[in-house]
Amino acid sequence: EQHSIVSYLDDKCEKIDKMLEGKQKQIELLAEMKQRIIADAVTHGLNPDVKMKATNIPWLPEIPEHWDVKRAKNLFTKEQRPIKEGDDIVTCFRDGEVTLRKNRRTTGFTEATDYSHYQHICKGDLVIHQMDAFAGSSGVSDSDGMGTPVLSVCTAKIEGLNHFYYAYILRLMGKNNFILSLYRGIRERSSDFRFETFAKQYLPVPPAIEQEQIVKFINERSSKIDTLTLKLQQEIVSIKEYKQRLISDVVTGKIKVC
């Protein structure tokens, strides 16, 4: 009877594990698709027939010929605002979300005892995590609050710059390892992407209307992919729960296999 139980569960669990593996592979493929959509949109625009021109950008050899190229220092100003009474802590996460820490989680962080060196962050600011930008920690804040000095808080110098577009650009610079390539000799898988370094980088500058269209396109496509990904993740949780129940029911005799 023990042998029959083990044989039965081996067969069932193998099938379940293959199903889980397939679901996880789908999630990985969706993540790759999302990244390709973002990369293509922010570097080539939405017109597949647009004429291209060469650039002096190391990580981006060509862009649409009607786009401009400027150094980040000519596009953005680094803010340094004093904190305000009642400010909660804003955190820049590796998935690109910049939000109040309490909106995500409150554990696992080192708490400061003195906030006098912190800075005020406004909703809509472009925020770059100096140490984690290489891993995707750049985004637009969805809240007012305060952040540590390790965050570069940026605002547009010129009219027509879309902070969300440049958040996607910065995340792409991290995902394609360009930011990491700027730093040799420091600890493995880390960087120190200060504003002074960011300011020297050349960035593409599409017309303002195109920046808005690109952001809207990415958001719409990403939303659909995120919905599919969430559904798959929920299915994985349900399948794992089913597997555990099956094992429990079989070994305790609730389900007879012989």
C-alpha atoms as a printed R data frame, in Angstrom:
    type eleno elety resid chain resno      x      y       z
1   ATOM     1    CA   GLU     A     1  0.000  0.000   0.000
2   ATOM     2    CA   GLN     A     2  2.907  2.379   0.787
3   ATOM     3    CA   HIS     A     3  4.456  1.514  -2.557
4   ATOM     4    CA   SER     A     4  1.163  2.214  -4.348
5   ATOM     5    CA   ILE     A     5  0.805  5.591  -2.597
6   ATOM     6    CA   VAL     A     6  4.345  6.652  -3.509
7   ATOM     7    CA   SER     A     7  3.922  5.488  -7.103
8   ATOM     8    CA   TYR     A     8  0.601  7.316  -7.426
9   ATOM     9    CA   LEU     A     9  1.948 10.559  -5.972
10  ATOM    10    CA   ASP     A    10  5.122 10.410  -8.049
11  ATOM    11    CA   ASP     A    11  3.027 10.200 -11.204
12  ATOM    12    CA   LYS     A    12  0.572 12.920 -10.172
13  ATOM    13    CA   CYS     A    13  3.242 15.293  -8.823
14  ATOM    14    CA   GLU     A    14  5.338 14.926 -11.957
15  ATOM    15    CA   LYS     A    15  2.374 16.019 -14.070
16  ATOM    16    CA   ILE     A    16  1.598 18.892 -11.707
17  ATOM    17    CA   ASP     A    17  5.223 20.037 -11.688
18  ATOM    18    CA   LYS     A    18  5.293 20.053 -15.490
19  ATOM    19    CA   MET     A    19  2.143 22.155 -15.467
20  ATOM    20    CA   LEU     A    20  3.732 24.587 -12.995
21  ATOM    21    CA   GLU     A    21  6.874 24.736 -15.104
22  ATOM    22    CA   GLY     A    22  4.782 25.613 -18.148
23  ATOM    23    CA   LYS     A    23  2.942 28.376 -16.288
24  ATOM    24    CA   GLN     A    24  6.221 29.842 -15.034
25  ATOM    25    CA   LYS     A    25  7.670 29.758 -18.537
26  ATOM    26    CA   GLN     A    26  4.646 31.697 -19.783
27  ATOM    27    CA   ILE     A    27  5.265 34.342 -17.104
28  ATOM    28    CA   GLU     A    28  8.911 34.640 -18.177
29  ATOM    29    CA   LEU     A    29  7.917 34.981 -21.835
30  ATOM    30    CA   LEU     A    30  5.390 37.685 -20.955
31  ATOM    31    CA   ALA     A    31  8.076 39.572 -19.008
32  ATOM    32    CA   GLU     A    32 10.407 39.364 -22.013
33  ATOM    33    CA   MET     A    33  7.622 40.547 -24.318
34  ATOM    34    CA   LYS     A    34  6.890 43.494 -22.031
35  ATOM    35    CA   GLN     A    35 10.545 44.483 -21.960
36  ATOM    36    CA   ARG     A    36 10.797 44.291 -25.763
37  ATOM    37    CA   ILE     A    37  7.677 46.425 -26.183
38  ATOM    38    CA   ILE     A    38  9.096 49.087 -23.851
39  ATOM    39    CA   ALA     A    39 12.562 49.022 -25.415
40  ATOM    40    CA   ASP     A    40 11.245 49.279 -28.981
41  ATOM    41    CA   ALA     A    41  8.785 52.046 -28.146
42  ATOM    42    CA   VAL     A    42 11.142 54.324 -26.218
43  ATOM    43    CA   THR     A    43 14.021 53.955 -28.685
44  ATOM    44    CA   HIS     A    44 12.252 53.739 -32.053
45  ATOM    45    CA   GLY     A    45  8.856 55.316 -31.458
46  ATOM    46    CA   LEU     A    46  5.577 53.870 -32.697
47  ATOM    47    CA   ASN     A    47  6.064 54.220 -36.460
48  ATOM    48    CA   PRO     A    48  7.716 51.042 -37.813
49  ATOM    49    CA   ASP     A    49  8.561 52.786 -41.095
50  ATOM    50    CA   VAL     A    50 10.312 55.808 -39.614
51  ATOM    51    CA   LYS     A    51 13.745 56.689 -40.998
52  ATOM    52    CA   MET     A    52 16.595 56.290 -38.530
53  ATOM    53    CA   LYS     A    53 19.841 58.165 -37.896
54  ATOM    54    CA   ALA     A    54 23.045 57.323 -36.040
55  ATOM    55    CA   THR     A    55 23.662 58.702 -32.532
56  ATOM    56    CA   ASN     A    56 26.582 59.169 -30.149
57  ATOM    57    CA   ILE     A    57 24.709 57.252 -27.447
58  ATOM    58    CA   PRO     A    58 26.720 54.133 -26.456
59  ATOM    59    CA   TRP     A    59 23.684 51.981 -25.632
60  ATOM    60    CA   LEU     A    60 21.495 53.318 -28.458
61  ATOM    61    CA   PRO     A    61 23.199 53.386 -31.876
62  ATOM    62    CA   GLU     A    62 20.261 54.894 -33.770
63  ATOM    63    CA   ILE     A    63 17.012 56.788 -33.258
64  ATOM    64    CA   PRO     A    64 14.303 58.218 -35.541
65  ATOM    65    CA   GLU     A    65 15.849 60.983 -37.641
66  ATOM    66    CA   HIS     A    66 13.424 63.665 -36.388
67  ATOM    67    CA   TRP     A    67 14.325 63.022 -32.722
68  ATOM    68    CA   ASP     A    68 16.917 65.135 -30.942
69  ATOM    69    CA   VAL     A    69 19.748 64.103 -28.609
70  ATOM    70    CA   LYS     A    70 20.731 66.065 -25.514
71  ATOM    71    CA   ARG     A    71 22.751 65.525 -22.372
72  ATOM    72    CA   ALA     A    72 20.679 64.846 -19.287
73  ATOM    73    CA   LYS     A    73 22.113 67.975 -17.622
74  ATOM    74    CA   ASN     A    74 20.344 70.055 -20.252
75  ATOM    75    CA   LEU     A    75 17.066 68.263 -19.634
76  ATOM    76    CA   PHE     A    76 16.821 67.818 -15.875
77  ATOM    77    CA   THR     A    77 17.508 69.678 -12.646
78  ATOM    78    CA   LYS     A    78 18.362 67.868  -9.419
79  ATOM    79    CA   GLU     A    79 16.066 69.090  -6.678
80  ATOM    80    CA   GLN     A    80 17.061 69.372  -3.037
81  ATOM    81    CA   ARG     A    81 14.000 70.422  -1.071
82  ATOM    82    CA   PRO     A    82 13.744 70.498   2.733
83  ATOM    83    CA   ILE     A    83 11.351 67.948   4.204
84  ATOM    84    CA   LYS     A    84  7.912 69.040   5.350
85  ATOM    85    CA   GLU     A    85  6.111 68.266   8.567
86  ATOM    86    CA   GLY     A    86  4.126 65.070   8.208
87  ATOM    87    CA   ASP     A    87  6.173 63.690   5.319
88  ATOM    88    CA   ASP     A    88  6.107 59.897   5.106
89  ATOM    89    CA   ILE     A    89  8.995 57.961   3.587
90  ATOM    90    CA   VAL     A    90  9.012 57.459  -0.183
91  ATOM    91    CA   THR     A    91 10.875 54.424  -1.527
92  ATOM    92    CA   CYS     A    92 12.089 53.712  -5.063
93  ATOM    93    CA   PHE     A    93 11.577 50.011  -5.770
94  ATOM    94    CA   ARG     A    94 13.332 47.871  -8.356
95  ATOM    95    CA   ASP     A    95 10.155 47.309 -10.349
96  ATOM    96    CA   GLY     A    96 10.066 51.045 -11.073
97  ATOM    97    CA   GLU     A    97  7.350 51.974  -8.596
98  ATOM    98    CA   VAL     A    98  8.120 55.069  -6.508
99  ATOM    99    CA   THR     A    99  5.615 55.302  -3.718
100 ATOM   100    CA   LEU     A   100  5.160 55.711   0.009
101 ATOM   101    CA   ARG     A   101  6.865 52.851   1.790
102 ATOM   102    CA   LYS     A   102  3.691 52.078   3.714
103 ATOM   103    CA   ASN     A   103  1.909 51.398   0.416
104 ATOM   104    CA   ARG     A   104  4.121 48.380  -0.238
105 ATOM   105    CA   ARG     A   105  5.726 47.087   2.937
106 ATOM   106    CA   THR     A   106  7.213 48.433   6.148
107 ATOM   107    CA   THR     A   107  9.552 45.592   7.145
108 ATOM   108    CA   GLY     A   108 13.050 44.855   5.909
109 ATOM   109    CA   PHE     A   109 14.220 48.464   5.863
110 ATOM   110    CA   THR     A   110 16.863 50.158   7.993
111 ATOM   111    CA   GLU     A   111 15.112 52.902   9.920
112 ATOM   112    CA   ALA     A   112 16.844 56.275  10.202
113 ATOM   113    CA   THR     A   113 17.082 58.013  13.564
114 ATOM   114    CA   ASP     A   114 17.643 61.444  12.026
115 ATOM   115    CA   TYR     A   115 15.686 62.685   9.014
116 ATOM   116    CA   SER     A   116 17.321 66.107   8.802
117 ATOM   117    CA   HIS     A   117 19.365 64.997   5.783
118 ATOM   118    CA   TYR     A   118 16.317 63.665   3.941
119 ATOM   119    CA   GLN     A   119 14.682 65.565   1.067
120 ATOM   120    CA   HIS     A   120 11.114 66.348   0.121
121 ATOM   121    CA   ILE     A   121  9.721 64.536  -2.919
122 ATOM   122    CA   CYS     A   122  6.727 65.785  -4.882
123 ATOM   123    CA   LYS     A   123  4.235 63.663  -6.751
124 ATOM   124    CA   GLY     A   124  5.352 63.553 -10.390
125 ATOM   125    CA   ASP     A   125  9.097 63.884  -9.687
126 ATOM   126    CA   LEU     A   126 11.479 61.648 -11.630
127 ATOM   127    CA   VAL     A   127 13.356 59.647  -8.987
128 ATOM   128    CA   ILE     A   128 16.590 57.687  -9.540
129 ATOM   129    CA   HIS     A   129 18.067 55.381  -6.900
130 ATOM   130    CA   GLN     A   130 21.817 55.977  -7.122
131 ATOM   131    CA   MET     A   131 22.803 52.504  -5.905
132 ATOM   132    CA   ASP     A   132 20.009 50.460  -7.496
133 ATOM   133    CA   ALA     A   133 19.346 52.223 -10.810
134 ATOM   134    CA   PHE     A   134 21.265 49.403 -12.521
135 ATOM   135    CA   ALA     A   135 18.516 47.009 -11.350
136 ATOM   136    CA   GLY     A   136 15.606 49.173 -12.466
137 ATOM   137    CA   SER     A   137 15.090 51.459  -9.490
138 ATOM   138    CA   SER     A   138 13.954 54.555 -11.370
139 ATOM   139    CA   GLY     A   139 10.454 55.914 -11.706
140 ATOM   140    CA   VAL     A   140  7.974 58.706 -11.189
141 ATOM   141    CA   SER     A   141  6.739 59.285  -7.655
142 ATOM   142    CA   ASP     A   142  3.022 58.794  -7.147
143 ATOM   143    CA   SER     A   143  3.058 60.591  -3.801
144 ATOM   144    CA   ASP     A   144  4.427 63.525  -1.839
145 ATOM   145    CA   GLY     A   145  6.812 62.532   0.925
146 ATOM   146    CA   MET     A   146 10.490 62.393   1.854
147 ATOM   147    CA   GLY     A   147 13.371 60.280   0.642
148 ATOM   148    CA   THR     A   148 16.966 59.529   1.521
149 ATOM   149    CA   PRO     A   149 19.911 61.402  -0.067
150 ATOM   150    CA   VAL     A   150 20.623 58.273  -2.137
151 ATOM   151    CA   LEU     A   151 17.668 59.259  -4.316
152 ATOM   152    CA   SER     A   152 18.256 61.757  -7.121
153 ATOM   153    CA   VAL     A   153 15.046 63.744  -7.373
154 ATOM   154    CA   CYS     A   154 14.763 65.331 -10.811
155 ATOM   155    CA   THR     A   155 12.453 67.729 -12.590
156 ATOM   156    CA   ALA     A   156 12.370 68.791 -16.224
157 ATOM   157    CA   LYS     A   157 14.322 71.886 -17.194
158 ATOM   158    CA   ILE     A   158 12.450 72.412 -20.434
159 ATOM   159    CA   GLU     A   159  8.802 72.256 -21.363
160 ATOM   160    CA   GLY     A   160  7.492 69.109 -23.017
161 ATOM   161    CA   LEU     A   161  9.581 66.496 -21.197
162 ATOM   162    CA   ASN     A   162  7.525 63.557 -20.005
163 ATOM   163    CA   HIS     A   163  8.925 62.191 -16.749
164 ATOM   164    CA   PHE     A   164  7.312 58.795 -17.380
165 ATOM   165    CA   TYR     A   165  9.049 58.488 -20.755
166 ATOM   166    CA   TYR     A   166 12.440 59.139 -19.162
167 ATOM   167    CA   ALA     A   167 11.671 56.732 -16.329
168 ATOM   168    CA   TYR     A   168 11.299 54.054 -19.007
169 ATOM   169    CA   ILE     A   169 14.565 55.228 -20.593
170 ATOM   170    CA   LEU     A   170 16.411 54.986 -17.281
171 ATOM   171    CA   ARG     A   171 15.023 51.536 -16.559
172 ATOM   172    CA   LEU     A   172 16.127 50.426 -20.022
173 ATOM   173    CA   MET     A   173 19.631 51.786 -19.342
174 ATOM   174    CA   GLY     A   174 19.650 49.627 -16.223
175 ATOM   175    CA   LYS     A   175 18.141 46.510 -17.784
176 ATOM   176    CA   ASN     A   176 20.606 46.502 -20.697
177 ATOM   177    CA   ASN     A   177 23.520 46.771 -18.205
178 ATOM   178    CA   PHE     A   178 24.704 50.172 -19.441
179 ATOM   179    CA   ILE     A   179 24.536 51.733 -15.975
180 ATOM   180    CA   LEU     A   180 26.431 48.802 -14.498
181 ATOM   181    CA   SER     A   181 29.076 49.082 -17.221
182 ATOM   182    CA   LEU     A   182 29.965 52.583 -16.005
183 ATOM   183    CA   TYR     A   183 31.315 51.201 -12.736
184 ATOM   184    CA   ARG     A   184 34.257 48.845 -12.601
185 ATOM   185    CA   GLY     A   185 36.032 47.909  -9.413
186 ATOM   186    CA   ILE     A   186 33.173 48.437  -6.953
187 ATOM   187    CA   ARG     A   187 31.295 45.597  -5.308
188 ATOM   188    CA   GLU     A   188 29.718 43.063  -7.638
189 ATOM   189    CA   ARG     A   189 26.299 43.912  -9.090
190 ATOM   190    CA   SER     A   190 26.265 47.452  -7.758
191 ATOM   191    CA   SER     A   191 26.725 50.987  -9.044
192 ATOM   192    CA   ASP     A   192 26.902 54.555  -7.846
193 ATOM   193    CA   PHE     A   193 24.804 56.301 -10.462
194 ATOM   194    CA   ARG     A   194 24.896 59.801  -8.990
195 ATOM   195    CA   PHE     A   195 23.176 62.715 -10.682
196 ATOM   196    CA   GLU     A   196 26.579 63.984 -11.812
197 ATOM   197    CA   THR     A   197 27.031 60.766 -13.791
198 ATOM   198    CA   PHE     A   198 23.479 60.801 -15.116
199 ATOM   199    CA   ALA     A   199 23.907 64.445 -16.168
200 ATOM   200    CA   LYS     A   200 26.727 63.497 -18.569
201 ATOM   201    CA   GLN     A   201 24.678 60.903 -20.443
202 ATOM   202    CA   TYR     A   202 23.170 61.578 -23.856
203 ATOM   203    CA   LEU     A   203 19.459 60.830 -24.059
204 ATOM   204    CA   PRO     A   204 16.968 60.705 -26.932
205 ATOM   205    CA   VAL     A   205 14.488 63.588 -27.067
206 ATOM   206    CA   PRO     A   206 11.370 62.782 -29.103
207 ATOM   207    CA   PRO     A   207  8.807 65.553 -29.739
208 ATOM   208    CA   ALA     A   208  6.586 66.105 -26.687
209 ATOM   209    CA   ILE     A   209  3.491 64.647 -28.333
210 ATOM   210    CA   GLU     A   210  5.403 61.485 -29.233
211 ATOM   211    CA   GLN     A   211  6.639 61.091 -25.660
212 ATOM   212    CA   GLU     A   212  3.026 61.165 -24.481
213 ATOM   213    CA   GLN     A   213  1.910 58.702 -27.154
214 ATOM   214    CA   ILE     A   214  4.757 56.324 -26.338
215 ATOM   215    CA   VAL     A   215  3.949 56.379 -22.618
216 ATOM   216    CA   LYS     A   216  0.252 55.785 -23.304
217 ATOM   217    CA   PHE     A   217  1.063 52.896 -25.655
218 ATOM   218    CA   ILE     A   218  3.415 51.264 -23.160
219 ATOM   219    CA   ASN     A   219  0.954 51.654 -20.300
220 ATOM   220    CA   GLU     A   220 -1.858 50.059 -22.294
221 ATOM   221    CA   ARG     A   221  0.238 47.121 -23.475
222 ATOM   222    CA   SER     A   222  1.859 46.655 -20.074
223 ATOM   223    CA   SER     A   223 -1.525 46.636 -18.357
224 ATOM   224    CA   LYS     A   224 -2.715 43.767 -20.551
225 ATOM   225    CA   ILE     A   225  0.488 41.803 -19.964
226 ATOM   226    CA   ASP     A   226  0.334 42.456 -16.208
227 ATOM   227    CA   THR     A   227 -3.252 41.178 -16.128
228 ATOM   228    CA   LEU     A   228 -2.234 37.950 -17.878
229 ATOM   229    CA   THR     A   229  0.786 37.589 -15.584
230 ATOM   230    CA   LEU     A   230 -1.333 38.033 -12.462
231 ATOM   231    CA   LYS     A   231 -3.792 35.407 -13.703
232 ATOM   232    CA   LEU     A   232 -0.946 32.945 -14.259
233 ATOM   233    CA   GLN     A   233  0.511 33.691 -10.821
234 ATOM   234    CA   GLN     A   234 -2.861 33.036  -9.227
235 ATOM   235    CA   GLU     A   235 -3.137 29.771 -11.154
236 ATOM   236    CA   ILE     A   236  0.304 28.735  -9.894
237 ATOM   237    CA   VAL     A   237 -0.756 29.395  -6.292
238 ATOM   238    CA   SER     A   238 -3.931 27.347  -6.777
239 ATOM   239    CA   ILE     A   239 -2.058 24.458  -8.390
240 ATOM   240    CA   LYS     A   240  0.510 24.391  -5.572
241 ATOM   241    CA   GLU     A   241 -2.295 24.356  -3.012
242 ATOM   242    CA   TYR     A   242 -3.953 21.506  -4.899
243 ATOM   243    CA   LYS     A   243 -0.677 19.573  -4.922
244 ATOM   244    CA   GLN     A   244 -0.288 19.930  -1.159
245 ATOM   245    CA   ARG     A   245 -3.901 18.880  -0.529
246 ATOM   246    CA   LEU     A   246 -3.505 15.901  -2.838
247 ATOM   247    CA   ILE     A   247 -0.370 14.694  -1.051
248 ATOM   248    CA   SER     A   248 -2.025 15.157   2.340
249 ATOM   249    CA   ASP     A   249 -5.233 13.399   1.351
250 ATOM   250    CA   VAL     A   250 -3.424 10.455  -0.222
251 ATOM   251    CA   VAL     A   251 -0.924  9.806   2.589
252 ATOM   252    CA   THR     A   252 -3.655 10.097   5.243
253 ATOM   253    CA   GLY     A   253 -5.986  7.758   3.377
254 ATOM   254    CA   LYS     A   254 -8.688 10.263   2.510
255 ATOM   255    CA   ILE     A   255 -8.083  9.344  -1.118
256 ATOM   256    CA   LYS     A   256 -7.717  5.615  -1.766
257 ATOM   257    CA   VAL     A   257 -5.241  4.681  -4.497
258 ATOM   258    CA   CYS     A   258 -5.307  0.908  -4.136
